[in-house]
Coordinates of C-alpha atoms and ligand atoms in Angstrom, one line a residue:
Chain A
X14 CA -22.2 12.5 -14.2
X15 CA -20.8 14.5 -11.3
X16 CA -17.3 13.4 -10.4
X17 CA -15.1 14.5 -7.5
X18 CA -11.4 13.8 -7.8
X19 CA -9.2 14.2 -4.7
X20 CA -5.6 15.1 -5.3
X21 CA -2.5 15.4 -3.1
X22 CA 0.3 17.9 -3.5
X23 CA 3.5 15.8 -2.9
X24 CA 7.2 15.9 -3.4
X25 CA 8.4 14.7 -6.8
X26 CA 9.4 11.0 -6.7
X27 CA 13.1 11.9 -7.2
X28 CA 13.1 14.3 -4.1
X29 CA 15.7 14.0 -1.5
X30 CA 13.9 14.0 1.9
X31 CA 15.3 16.0 4.8
X32 CA 14.0 17.7 8.0
X33 CA 14.8 21.0 9.9
X34 CA 14.2 22.4 13.4
X35 CA 15.7 19.4 15.2
X36 CA 13.9 16.9 12.9
X37 CA 10.5 18.3 13.6
X38 CA 9.7 20.0 10.2
X39 CA 9.8 18.8 6.7
X40 CA 12.4 20.7 4.7
X41 CA 10.7 22.1 1.6
X42 CA 13.8 23.8 0.3
X43 CA 14.7 22.5 -3.2
X44 CA 11.7 20.2 -3.4
X45 CA 9.5 20.2 -6.5
X46 CA 5.9 19.4 -5.9
X47 CA 3.6 17.3 -8.1
X48 CA 0.2 15.8 -8.0
X49 CA 0.3 12.2 -6.7
X50 CA 1.0 9.8 -9.5
X51 CA -2.0 7.6 -8.5
X52 CA -4.2 10.8 -8.2
X53 CA -3.2 11.5 -11.9
X54 CA -4.7 8.3 -12.9
X55 CA -7.9 9.1 -11.0
X56 CA -8.1 12.5 -12.7
X57 CA -7.4 11.1 -16.1
X58 CA -10.2 8.5 -15.8
X59 CA -12.6 11.2 -14.5
X60 CA -11.9 13.4 -17.5
X61 CA -12.3 10.4 -19.9
X62 CA -15.7 9.5 -18.4
X63 CA -16.9 13.1 -18.4
X64 CA -15.9 13.5 -22.1
X65 CA -17.8 10.3 -22.9
X66 CA -20.9 10.8 -20.8
X67 CA -21.1 14.5 -20.1
X68 CA -21.1 16.1 -16.6
X69 CA -18.5 17.8 -14.5
X70 CA -15.2 17.0 -12.9
X71 CA -14.3 18.9 -9.7
X72 CA -10.8 18.7 -8.2
X73 CA -10.4 18.8 -4.4
X74 CA -7.3 19.3 -2.4
X75 CA -6.8 19.7 1.3
X76 CA -3.7 21.8 1.6
X77 CA -2.2 25.2 2.0
X78 CA -1.8 27.8 -0.8
X79 CA 1.4 26.1 -2.1
X80 CA -1.0 23.5 -3.6
X81 CA -2.4 26.0 -6.1
X82 CA 0.0 25.5 -9.0
X83 CA -0.7 21.7 -8.8
X84 CA -4.5 22.4 -8.7
X85 CA -4.2 24.7 -11.8
X86 CA -2.4 21.8 -13.5
X87 CA -5.3 19.5 -12.8
X88 CA -7.7 22.2 -14.3
X89 CA -5.4 22.3 -17.3
X90 CA -5.7 18.6 -17.8
X91 CA -9.4 18.9 -18.0
X92 CA -11.2 19.4 -14.6
X93 CA -14.0 21.9 -14.7
X94 CA -13.5 23.5 -11.3
X95 CA -11.6 23.1 -8.0
X96 CA -12.0 23.4 -4.3
X97 CA -9.1 23.8 -1.8
X98 CA -9.7 23.2 1.9
X99 CA -7.2 25.6 3.4
X100 CA -5.4 23.5 6.0
X101 CA -2.2 21.5 6.1
X102 CA -3.1 17.8 5.4
X103 CA -1.6 16.5 8.7
X104 CA -3.6 13.3 9.2
X105 CA -5.7 10.8 7.2
X106 CA -8.8 11.0 9.3
X107 CA -8.7 14.8 9.3
X108 CA -8.3 14.9 5.5
X109 CA -11.1 12.4 5.0
X110 CA -13.5 14.2 7.3
X111 CA -12.9 17.4 5.2
X112 CA -13.4 15.6 1.9
X113 CA -16.6 14.0 3.3
X114 CA -17.9 17.4 4.5
X115 CA -17.5 18.8 1.0
X116 CA -19.0 15.7 -0.6
X117 CA -22.1 15.9 1.6
X118 CA -23.0 19.3 0.1
X119 CA -23.1 17.9 -3.5
X120 CA -24.3 14.6 -4.8
X121 CA -21.3 13.2 -6.6
X122 CA -21.9 10.0 -8.5
X123 CA -18.2 9.1 -8.2
X124 CA -15.4 10.1 -5.9
X125 CA -12.1 9.1 -7.4
X126 CA -8.8 9.2 -5.5
X127 CA -5.4 7.7 -5.9
X128 CA -4.7 4.3 -4.4
X129 CA -2.3 6.0 -2.0
X130 CA -0.5 9.3 -1.4
X131 CA 3.2 9.1 -2.0
X132 CA 4.0 11.1 1.1
X133 CA 2.3 9.1 3.8
X134 CA 1.5 6.0 1.7
X135 CA -1.5 5.2 3.9
X136 CA -4.0 4.1 1.3
X137 CA -6.9 4.8 3.7
X138 CA -8.4 8.2 2.9
X139 CA -10.9 6.7 0.3
X140 CA -12.1 4.1 2.8
X141 CA -12.7 6.6 5.6
X142 CA -14.6 8.9 3.2
X143 CA -16.7 5.9 2.0
X144 CA -17.7 5.0 5.5
X145 CA -18.4 8.6 6.5
X146 CA -20.7 9.0 3.5
X147 CA -22.2 5.5 4.0
X148 CA -21.4 4.4 0.5
X149 CA -19.1 1.6 -0.7
X150 CA -15.3 2.2 -1.1
X151 CA -13.1 0.0 -3.2
X152 CA -9.3 0.1 -3.8
X153 CA -7.0 -0.4 -5.6
X154 CA -9.1 -0.2 -8.8
X155 CA -7.4 -0.9 -12.1
X156 CA -10.4 -0.7 -14.5
X157 CA -13.6 1.2 -14.3
X158 CA -16.4 1.2 -16.9
X159 CA -19.9 2.6 -16.4
X160 CA -23.1 1.0 -17.6
X161 CA -25.9 3.5 -16.6
X162 CA -25.5 3.7 -12.8
X163 CA -23.7 0.4 -12.5
X164 CA -19.9 0.5 -12.3
X165 CA -18.0 -2.5 -13.6
X166 CA -14.5 -2.6 -12.2
X167 CA -11.5 -4.7 -11.5
X168 CA -9.6 -4.5 -8.2
X169 CA -6.1 -5.7 -7.6
X170 CA -5.9 -8.5 -5.1
X171 CA -2.8 -10.4 -3.9
X172 CA -1.5 -12.4 -6.9
X173 CA -4.2 -11.1 -9.4
X174 CA -7.4 -9.2 -9.7
X175 CA -11.1 -9.6 -9.1
X176 CA -14.0 -8.3 -11.2
X177 CA -16.7 -6.5 -9.3
X178 CA -20.0 -4.7 -10.0
X179 CA -21.5 -2.0 -7.8
X180 CA -24.2 0.7 -8.1
X181 CA -23.2 4.4 -7.9
X182 CA -22.3 6.4 -5.9
X183 CA -18.9 5.0 -5.0
X184 CA -15.6 6.0 -3.7
X185 CA -12.6 4.4 -5.5
X186 CA -8.9 4.4 -5.0
X187 CA -7.3 4.2 -8.5
X188 CA -4.1 2.9 -10.0
X189 CA -2.8 2.2 -13.5
X190 CA -3.9 1.0 -16.0
X191 CA -7.3 2.6 -15.3
X192 CA -6.7 5.4 -17.8
X193 CA -4.3 6.9 -20.3
X194 CA -1.9 9.3 -18.4
X195 CA -2.7 12.8 -19.5
X196 CA -0.5 15.9 -19.6
X197 CA -1.9 19.5 -20.1
X198 CA -1.8 21.0 -23.6
X199 CA -1.5 24.8 -24.3
X200 CA -5.2 25.4 -24.7
X201 CA -5.8 23.6 -21.4
X202 CA -3.2 25.7 -19.6
X203 CA -4.8 29.0 -21.0
X204 CA -8.3 28.1 -20.0
X205 CA -7.2 26.8 -16.5
X206 CA -6.3 30.3 -15.5
X207 CA -9.9 31.4 -15.4
X208 CA -11.6 28.2 -14.2
X209 CA -13.2 28.6 -10.7
X210 CA -11.0 27.6 -7.7
X211 CA -12.9 28.0 -4.4
X212 CA -11.1 28.2 -1.1
X213 CA -12.9 27.0 2.0
X214 CA -11.7 26.7 5.6
X215 CA -11.4 23.4 7.5
X216 CA -14.0 22.2 10.0
X217 CA -12.5 19.2 11.8
X218 CA -9.4 18.5 13.9
X219 CA -6.5 16.1 13.6
X220 CA -6.2 13.1 15.8
X221 CA -2.5 12.4 15.3
X222 CA 0.6 14.5 15.5
X223 CA 4.1 13.9 14.6
X224 CA 6.6 14.5 17.4
X225 CA 9.7 13.8 15.4
X226 CA 11.0 12.6 12.0
X227 CA 14.0 10.4 11.3
X228 CA 16.0 9.4 8.3
X229 CA 17.0 5.7 7.8
X230 CA 20.5 4.7 8.9
X231 CA 23.0 5.0 6.0
X232 CA 23.8 1.7 4.2
X233 CA 27.2 0.3 4.7
X234 CA 29.5 -0.2 1.7
X235 CA 28.4 -2.8 -0.9
X236 CA 30.6 -5.9 -0.8
X237 CA 31.6 -6.6 -4.4
X238 CA 32.0 -10.2 -5.5
X239 CA 34.0 -11.0 -8.6
X240 CA 31.9 -12.4 -11.4
X241 CA 34.3 -15.3 -11.8
X242 CA 33.5 -16.3 -8.2
X243 CA 29.7 -15.5 -8.4
X244 CA 28.9 -18.8 -6.6
X245 CA 30.5 -17.4 -3.4
X246 CA 27.5 -15.1 -3.1
X247 CA 25.3 -18.1 -2.1
X248 CA 27.8 -19.1 0.6
X249 CA 27.9 -15.5 1.9
X250 CA 24.1 -15.2 2.0
X251 CA 24.1 -18.4 4.0
X252 CA 26.9 -17.9 6.5
X253 CA 27.4 -14.1 6.7
X254 CA 24.1 -12.5 6.0
X255 CA 22.2 -15.6 7.2
X256 CA 19.1 -14.9 5.0
X257 CA 18.9 -18.2 3.1
Chain B
X11 CA -10.5 -3.2 26.8
X12 CA -8.6 -5.4 24.4
X13 CA -6.3 -5.4 21.4
X14 CA -7.9 -6.8 18.3
X15 CA -6.0 -8.3 15.3
X16 CA -7.5 -8.8 11.9
X17 CA -6.5 -12.1 10.4
X18 CA -6.6 -12.3 6.6
X19 CA -6.8 -15.6 4.7
X20 CA -5.5 -16.3 1.3
X21 CA -7.0 -19.4 -0.4
X22 CA -8.4 -20.4 2.9
X23 CA -5.0 -20.3 4.7
X24 CA -3.9 -17.8 7.3
X25 CA -1.5 -15.2 5.8
X26 CA 2.0 -15.1 7.2
X27 CA 1.9 -11.3 7.5
X28 CA -1.1 -11.7 9.9
X29 CA 0.9 -14.1 12.2
X30 CA 3.3 -11.1 12.5
X31 CA 0.3 -8.9 13.2
X32 CA -0.9 -11.3 15.9
X33 CA 2.5 -11.3 17.5
X34 CA 2.6 -7.5 17.3
X35 CA -0.9 -7.3 18.8
X36 CA 0.0 -9.6 21.6
X37 CA 3.1 -7.6 22.5
X38 CA 1.1 -4.4 22.4
X39 CA -1.6 -6.0 24.6
X40 CA 1.1 -7.0 27.2
X41 CA 2.3 -3.4 27.3
X42 CA -1.2 -2.3 27.9
X43 CA -1.9 -5.1 30.4
X44 CA -4.8 -6.4 28.4
X45 CA -5.6 -9.4 26.2
X46 CA -5.0 -10.0 22.4
X47 CA -7.9 -11.2 20.4
X48 CA -7.5 -12.4 16.8
X49 CA -10.5 -12.3 14.5
X50 CA -10.9 -14.7 11.6
X51 CA -13.8 -14.1 9.1
X52 CA -15.2 -17.1 7.2
X53 CA -15.0 -20.8 7.7
X54 CA -11.7 -22.2 9.1
X55 CA -10.6 -25.4 10.8
X56 CA -10.7 -25.5 14.6
X57 CA -7.1 -26.6 15.1
X58 CA -5.8 -23.8 12.9
X59 CA -7.8 -21.3 15.0
X60 CA -6.5 -22.7 18.2
X61 CA -2.9 -22.7 16.9
X62 CA -3.0 -18.9 16.7
X63 CA -2.2 -19.0 20.4
X64 CA 1.3 -20.0 19.4
X65 CA 1.7 -16.5 18.0
X66 CA 0.3 -14.7 21.1
X67 CA -3.4 -14.6 20.6
X68 CA -5.2 -15.2 24.0
X69 CA -8.5 -15.7 22.2
X70 CA -9.7 -16.2 18.6
X71 CA -13.1 -14.9 17.5
X72 CA -14.3 -16.7 14.4
X73 CA -17.3 -15.7 12.3
X74 CA -17.9 -19.0 10.5
X75 CA -20.3 -17.6 7.9
X76 CA -19.8 -18.9 4.4
X77 CA -20.8 -15.6 2.9
X78 CA -17.5 -14.2 4.4
X79 CA -15.3 -16.8 2.7
X80 CA -15.0 -14.3 -0.2
X81 CA -13.1 -11.1 0.7
X82 CA -15.6 -8.2 1.0
X83 CA -14.5 -4.8 2.2
X84 CA -17.9 -3.6 3.3
X85 CA -19.1 -6.7 5.1
X86 CA -15.7 -7.3 6.7
X87 CA -15.6 -3.8 8.2
X88 CA -19.1 -4.1 9.5
X89 CA -18.5 -7.4 11.2
X90 CA -15.3 -6.1 12.7
X91 CA -17.1 -3.1 13.9
X92 CA -19.5 -5.4 15.8
X93 CA -16.7 -7.4 17.3
X94 CA -14.8 -4.2 18.3
X95 CA -17.9 -3.0 20.2
X96 CA -18.5 -6.4 21.9
X97 CA -14.9 -6.8 23.0
X98 CA -14.4 -3.1 23.8
X99 CA -11.3 -3.2 21.6
X100 CA -9.2 0.0 21.8
X101 CA -6.3 -0.9 19.6
X102 CA -6.9 -2.6 16.2
X103 CA -4.0 -4.2 14.3
X104 CA -3.8 -5.0 10.6
X105 CA -1.0 -6.3 8.4
X106 CA -0.7 -3.8 5.6
X107 CA -2.3 -5.1 2.4
X108 CA -4.8 -3.9 -0.1
X109 CA -7.6 -5.6 1.9
X110 CA -6.2 -4.6 5.3
X111 CA -6.0 -0.9 4.2
X112 CA -9.5 -0.8 2.9
X113 CA -11.1 -2.5 5.9
X114 CA -9.0 -0.5 8.4
X115 CA -10.0 2.7 6.7
X116 CA -13.7 2.1 7.0
X117 CA -13.3 1.3 10.7
X118 CA -11.5 4.5 11.1
X119 CA -14.5 6.3 9.7
X120 CA -16.9 4.3 11.9
X121 CA -15.1 5.0 15.2
X122 CA -13.4 8.4 14.5
X123 CA -10.2 6.6 15.0
X124 CA -6.6 7.7 14.4
X125 CA -5.0 5.5 11.8
X126 CA -1.3 5.1 11.2
X127 CA 0.0 3.0 8.3
X128 CA 3.4 1.3 7.9
X129 CA 4.3 0.9 11.5
X130 CA 7.8 -0.5 11.7
X131 CA 8.1 -1.0 15.5
X132 CA 6.0 -1.8 18.5
X133 CA 4.2 1.3 19.9
X134 CA 5.7 3.3 22.6
X135 CA 3.1 3.4 25.4
X136 CA 5.3 4.8 28.1
X137 CA 3.6 8.2 27.8
X138 CA 0.7 8.4 25.5
X139 CA 0.6 6.2 22.4
X140 CA 3.3 6.7 19.8
X141 CA 4.1 4.7 16.7
X142 CA 7.2 4.8 14.5
X143 CA 6.0 4.6 10.9
X144 CA 7.7 4.7 7.5
X145 CA 6.8 7.7 5.3
X146 CA 7.8 9.0 1.8
X147 CA 7.9 5.4 0.5
X148 CA 10.6 4.3 2.9
X149 CA 12.7 7.5 2.6
X150 CA 12.0 8.6 6.2
X151 CA 10.2 7.7 9.5
X152 CA 7.8 9.7 11.6
X153 CA 7.1 9.2 15.3
X154 CA 3.4 9.7 15.4
X155 CA 1.2 10.1 18.4
X156 CA -2.4 8.8 18.3
X157 CA -4.9 10.6 20.4
X158 CA -8.3 9.1 19.6
X159 CA -10.0 6.6 21.9
X160 CA -9.8 3.8 19.3
X161 CA -6.4 3.5 17.5
X162 CA -5.8 1.6 14.3
X163 CA -2.3 0.5 13.2
X164 CA -1.4 -1.1 9.9
X165 CA 2.0 -2.8 10.3
X166 CA 4.7 -3.2 7.7
X167 CA 6.2 -6.6 7.1
X168 CA 9.1 -7.2 9.5
X169 CA 7.8 -4.7 12.1
X170 CA 8.4 -7.5 14.7
X171 CA 10.2 -10.8 14.7
X172 CA 7.9 -13.5 15.7
X173 CA 8.8 -15.7 18.7
X174 CA 6.6 -18.7 18.7
X175 CA 5.5 -20.2 22.0
X176 CA 3.2 -23.2 22.5
X177 CA -0.1 -22.2 23.9
X178 CA -3.6 -22.7 22.7
X179 CA -6.0 -19.8 22.2
X180 CA -9.6 -20.2 23.2
X181 CA -11.9 -20.1 20.3
X182 CA -15.2 -18.3 20.3
X183 CA -17.8 -18.2 17.6
X184 CA -19.5 -14.9 16.9
X185 CA -22.7 -14.6 14.8
X186 CA -22.6 -11.3 13.1
X187 CA -25.6 -9.5 11.7
X188 CA -25.3 -8.9 8.0
X189 CA -27.7 -7.2 5.6
X190 CA -28.1 -7.0 1.9
X191 CA -26.2 -3.7 2.1
X192 CA -23.1 -5.7 3.0
X193 CA -23.2 -7.5 -0.3
X194 CA -24.2 -4.6 -2.5
X195 CA -20.8 -4.8 -4.3
X196 CA -21.1 -8.0 -6.4
X197 CA -18.2 -10.2 -6.8
X198 CA -18.2 -11.5 -10.4
X199 CA -14.9 -13.5 -10.6
X200 CA -11.3 -13.5 -9.5
X201 CA -8.3 -14.1 -11.7
X202 CA -5.4 -15.3 -9.6
X203 CA -2.1 -16.9 -10.6
X204 CA -2.1 -20.2 -8.7
X205 CA 0.9 -21.6 -7.0
X206 CA 4.1 -19.6 -6.6
X207 CA 4.9 -17.5 -3.6
X208 CA 2.9 -14.3 -2.8
X209 CA 5.2 -11.3 -3.4
X210 CA 4.1 -9.1 -0.5
X211 CA 4.4 -12.0 1.9
X212 CA 7.7 -13.4 0.6
X213 CA 10.9 -13.5 2.7
X214 CA 13.0 -13.9 -0.4
X215 CA 12.5 -12.1 -3.7
X216 CA 14.3 -12.5 -7.0
X217 CA 13.5 -9.4 -9.2
X218 CA 14.5 -8.6 -12.7
X219 CA 14.4 -5.6 -15.0
X220 CA 14.8 -4.5 -18.6
X221 CA 18.3 -6.0 -18.5
X222 CA 16.6 -9.4 -19.1
X223 CA 15.9 -8.2 -22.7
X224 CA 12.6 -10.0 -23.1
X225 CA 9.9 -12.1 -21.5
X226 CA 11.3 -15.3 -23.1
X227 CA 14.3 -15.0 -20.8
X228 CA 12.4 -15.1 -17.5
X229 CA 12.9 -18.9 -17.2
X230 CA 16.3 -18.3 -15.5
X231 CA 14.8 -15.8 -13.1
X232 CA 12.1 -18.3 -12.1
X233 CA 14.7 -21.1 -11.8
X234 CA 16.7 -19.1 -9.3
X235 CA 13.5 -18.1 -7.4
X236 CA 12.3 -21.7 -7.3
X237 CA 15.7 -23.0 -6.1
X238 CA 15.6 -20.5 -3.3
X239 CA 11.9 -20.7 -2.6
X240 CA 11.6 -17.0 -3.5
X241 CA 8.8 -14.9 -5.1
X242 CA 9.5 -13.2 -8.4
X243 CA 9.2 -9.5 -9.0
X244 CA 10.0 -7.0 -11.7
X245 CA 10.6 -3.3 -12.5
X246 CA 7.9 -1.0 -13.8
X247 CA 9.0 -0.9 -17.5
X248 CA 8.9 -4.7 -17.5
X249 CA 5.2 -4.8 -16.4
X250 CA 4.4 -1.8 -18.7
X251 CA 5.8 -3.8 -21.6
X252 CA 3.6 -6.8 -20.5
X253 CA 6.6 -9.0 -20.1
X254 CA 5.3 -9.7 -16.6
X255 CA 1.9 -9.2 -14.9
X256 CA 1.2 -5.8 -13.1
X257 CA 1.0 -7.4 -9.7
X258 CA 4.7 -8.3 -9.8
X259 CA 5.8 -4.7 -10.3
X260 CA 7.6 -3.2 -7.3
X261 CA 8.5 0.4 -6.5
X262 CA 7.0 3.8 -5.9
X263 CA 4.0 3.0 -8.0
X264 CA 3.9 -0.7 -7.4
X265 CA 4.1 -3.2 -4.5
X266 CA 6.3 -2.2 -1.6
X267 CA 8.3 -5.1 -0.3
X268 CA 10.4 -5.6 2.7
X269 CA 11.8 -9.2 2.4
X270 CA 14.9 -10.5 4.1
X271 CA 16.6 -10.8 0.7
X272 CA 16.0 -8.9 -2.5
X273 CA 18.1 -10.0 -5.5
X274 CA 17.9 -7.4 -8.4
X275 CA 18.9 -8.7 -11.8
X276 CA 19.4 -6.2 -14.7
X277 CA 17.7 -3.4 -12.8
X278 CA 19.4 0.0 -12.9
X279 CA 18.1 1.1 -9.5
X280 CA 16.1 4.3 -10.3
X281 CA 15.0 6.2 -7.3
X282 CA 11.3 5.1 -7.9
X283 CA 12.3 1.5 -8.0
X284 CA 14.4 1.8 -4.8
X285 CA 11.5 3.4 -3.0
X286 CA 9.6 0.1 -3.1
X287 CA 12.5 -2.2 -2.0
X288 CA 14.7 0.0 0.3
X289 CA 13.5 -1.6 3.5
X290 CA 14.7 -5.1 2.4
X291 CA 17.1 -6.5 4.9
X292 CA 19.8 -7.6 2.4
X293 CA 20.0 -6.4 -1.2
X294 CA 22.0 -8.1 -3.9
X295 CA 22.6 -6.4 -7.2
X296 CA 23.7 -8.1 -10.4
X297 CA 24.3 -5.7 -13.2
X298 CA 26.8 -5.5 -16.1
X299 CA 27.3 -1.8 -15.6
X300 CA 29.6 -1.1 -12.6
X301 CA 28.1 2.5 -12.5
X302 CA 24.5 1.3 -12.1
X303 CA 23.0 3.4 -9.2
X304 CA 21.6 0.2 -7.6
X305 CA 25.0 -0.7 -6.3
X306 CA 24.9 2.2 -3.9
X307 CA 21.9 0.7 -2.2
X308 CA 23.2 -2.9 -2.2
X309 CA 24.8 -5.1 0.4
X310 CA 26.4 -7.5 -2.1
X311 CA 27.1 -6.7 -5.8
X312 CA 28.2 -8.6 -8.8
X313 CA 29.3 -6.8 -11.9
X314 CA 28.4 -9.3 -14.7
X315 CA 26.1 -10.5 -17.3
X316 CA 22.8 -11.9 -15.9
X317 CA 22.7 -14.5 -18.6
X318 CA 25.9 -15.9 -17.3
X319 CA 25.4 -15.3 -13.5
X320 CA 21.8 -16.4 -12.9
X321 CA 22.2 -20.0 -14.1
X322 CA 25.4 -20.4 -12.1
X323 CA 23.7 -19.1 -8.9
X324 CA 20.8 -21.5 -9.4
X325 CA 23.3 -24.3 -9.8
X326 CA 25.1 -23.2 -6.6
X327 CA 21.9 -23.1 -4.6
X328 CA 20.8 -26.6 -5.8
X329 CA 24.3 -28.1 -5.2
X330 CA 24.1 -26.8 -1.6
X331 CA 20.9 -28.5 -0.8
Ligands
LIG413 C1 6.4 8.8 -11.4 C2 7.2 7.6 -11.7 C3 7.0 6.5 -11.0 C4 7.8 5.3 -11.2 N1 7.5 4.2 -10.5 C5 8.3 3.1 -10.7 C6 8.1 1.9 -9.9 O1 7.2 1.8 -9.1 N2 9.0 0.9 -10.1 C7 10.0 0.9 -11.0 O2 10.7 -0.1 -11.2 N3 10.2 2.0 -11.8 C8 9.4 3.1 -11.7 N4 9.6 4.2 -12.4 C9 10.5 4.1 -13.6 C10 12.0 4.3 -13.1 O3 12.3 5.7 -13.2 C11 12.9 3.5 -14.1 O4 12.7 4.0 -15.4 C12 12.8 2.0 -14.1 O5 12.8 1.5 -12.7 C13 13.9 1.4 -14.9 O6 13.7 0.0 -15.0 P1 14.9 -1.0 -15.3 O7 15.9 -0.9 -14.2 O8 14.3 -2.4 -15.4 O9 15.4 -0.6 -16.7 P2 16.7 0.2 -17.1 O10 16.8 1.5 -16.4 O11 16.7 0.2 -18.6 O12 17.9 -0.6 -16.6 C14 18.3 -1.9 -17.1 C15 19.6 -2.3 -16.4 O13 19.9 -3.6 -16.8 C16 21.4 -3.6 -17.0 N5 21.6 -4.7 -17.9 C17 21.4 -4.7 -19.3 N6 21.7 -5.8 -19.8 C18 22.3 -6.6 -18.8 C19 22.8 -7.9 -18.7 N7 22.9 -8.7 -19.8 N8 23.3 -8.3 -17.5 C20 23.2 -7.5 -16.4 N9 22.7 -6.3 -16.4 C21 22.2 -5.8 -17.6 C22 21.7 -2.2 -17.4 O14 23.1 -1.9 -17.1 C23 20.7 -1.3 -16.7 O15 21.3 -0.9 -15.4 C24 8.8 5.3 -12.2 C25 9.0 6.5 -12.9 C26 8.3 7.7 -12.7 C27 8.6 8.9 -13.4
LIG414 N1 -4.7 16.3 1.3 C1 -5.4 15.7 0.5 N2 -6.3 16.4 -0.4 C2 -7.0 15.7 -1.3 N3 -7.0 14.4 -1.4 C3 -6.2 13.6 -0.6 C4 -5.4 14.2 0.4 N4 -4.7 13.3 1.0 C5 -5.1 12.1 0.4 N5 -6.0 12.3 -0.5 C6 -6.6 11.3 -1.5 O1 -6.6 10.0 -0.8 C7 -5.8 9.1 -1.6 C8 -5.2 8.1 -0.6 O2 -4.3 8.9 0.3 P1 -3.6 8.2 1.6 O3 -4.7 7.5 2.4 O4 -3.0 9.3 2.3 O5 -2.6 7.2 1.1 C9 -4.8 10.0 -2.3 O6 -4.3 9.3 -3.5 C10 -5.7 11.2 -2.7 O7 -6.6 10.9 -3.8

């Protein structure tokens, strides 16, 4: 079983977002970076399947050198080796084209990703990669079991889920509860230092560019209603906010 | 050229978010001086297809193939690809959803197309093609320029306010070529909660957190939701504890909602929770702790006990009807 796991290097969920240079650059100052929470689930399931069935787990990130601590953490959790495409991940199509170019060189049985990145929240990289490789892509996947080369999975749909079966190879966007969330242990951290991390350069170009960023307008003050008069809320929602 | 809008069905009915997408597509088409074509996959009544004209569609293309009644990412994207070529569509609009994302992505791969997700406004086509989209789970916006020949936009709920008109769209049948490859992923069965209002589509949401103490107390959350005609939602710990199903969990790692009204009951307002709800138009917070961080993100707040307040609000809504 050869599994490729694609991971993003993203600001921690508690980060305060701001911009510099006249709102044209993301302000990295004071921001802690993590692997995407959905990507963590993809990696955890990959490691579980490898431990169960044998094979290898390769971690792939499209990003600059700042991603390396996060990549080492993925190696500490249990990936066998890693590839970094040395380019800023500016655009979904660009990132997907880079991932597909790597995947074409190896025959991966499974390419696991997160359902979405938490910086751009697009939820599209897996689908683009699937199409570029000419294999099925499915997302968001909540359960994945393998029976030989048949994957039995469940995918979240609006108001529930659907059970599906498909033959490998597949590209899947993952979300909980697909696996137990894993954190690195001491031994993992030690061995991760010497696991191979290959750096390659990018081969495609971006088809979007951001001209400017903007922060949402600040919320006005919260209007407090006394608990004794809670019922007035309904009147206010009707006559003032006009939402019901 | 044309603007194409993908229309998603849910239990055989057209999804409301897609009516918004049609309106968004028709406005975009007007800006580009071209026509808006809505595409409906699977069997659907003629009058419903025609009525999409009310939302701005000039034409509706329907592929009335029974095999497409069941949602299927691969087949849908292949059929859409054929229609895009036939209609020479240059801009493709989707309402953001797990199906929309997956189908849009494959089309992006097929046509080397720029994709932007979570558009919150109509595109600026005055010079080039720019879209304002929400990023960092609602914490910021990016003005993004799309430079490829075919452009794909996934719109966020409330990106436009629909203005209905009364005009009929012409309806055209399209017979798509489908192969076994399109059905290589086998659908075994779906588990769907029936009835109730779909959370991502809902205009009004009543959401509750760990402050409810246990699943046995959800009756009062549902009562208020039913009285208002709202969908129910919950915080992550609540679905982790299995008090509520996973598909009701909102936030950074759950569903992102942008309803007109979000009522949070016994939810502290952690940053990861706010990330999924911060684009709601009006936020009401009910919490017994006056220091709960959620009040900072709220429009209306009540410091009080949910077990006292919720039934009273339900009564007030019903009395008002
Ligand atoms: C990577 C990551 C991702 C996450 N993603 C999400 C996410 O997507 N969604 C999400 O929700 N969380 C998410 N979380 C968890 C988040 O940090 C919070 O732990 C969670 O939102 C808290 O849920 P809660 O408000 O229901 O519970 P609590 O924080 O326990 O708050 C309960 C609240 O109820 C109030 N209360 C108690 N009793 C009453 C009463 N009788 N009447 C009125 N009020 C009462 C209390 O004052 C308190 O404010 C994530 C965390 C991490 C680290
Ligand atoms: N720069 C990147 N490097 C590696 N994988 C990525 C990158 N960006 C996105 N992905 C993968 O694609 C998934 C969906 O991302 P997105 O389409 O940006 O929401 C993520 O959860 C990752 O698994």
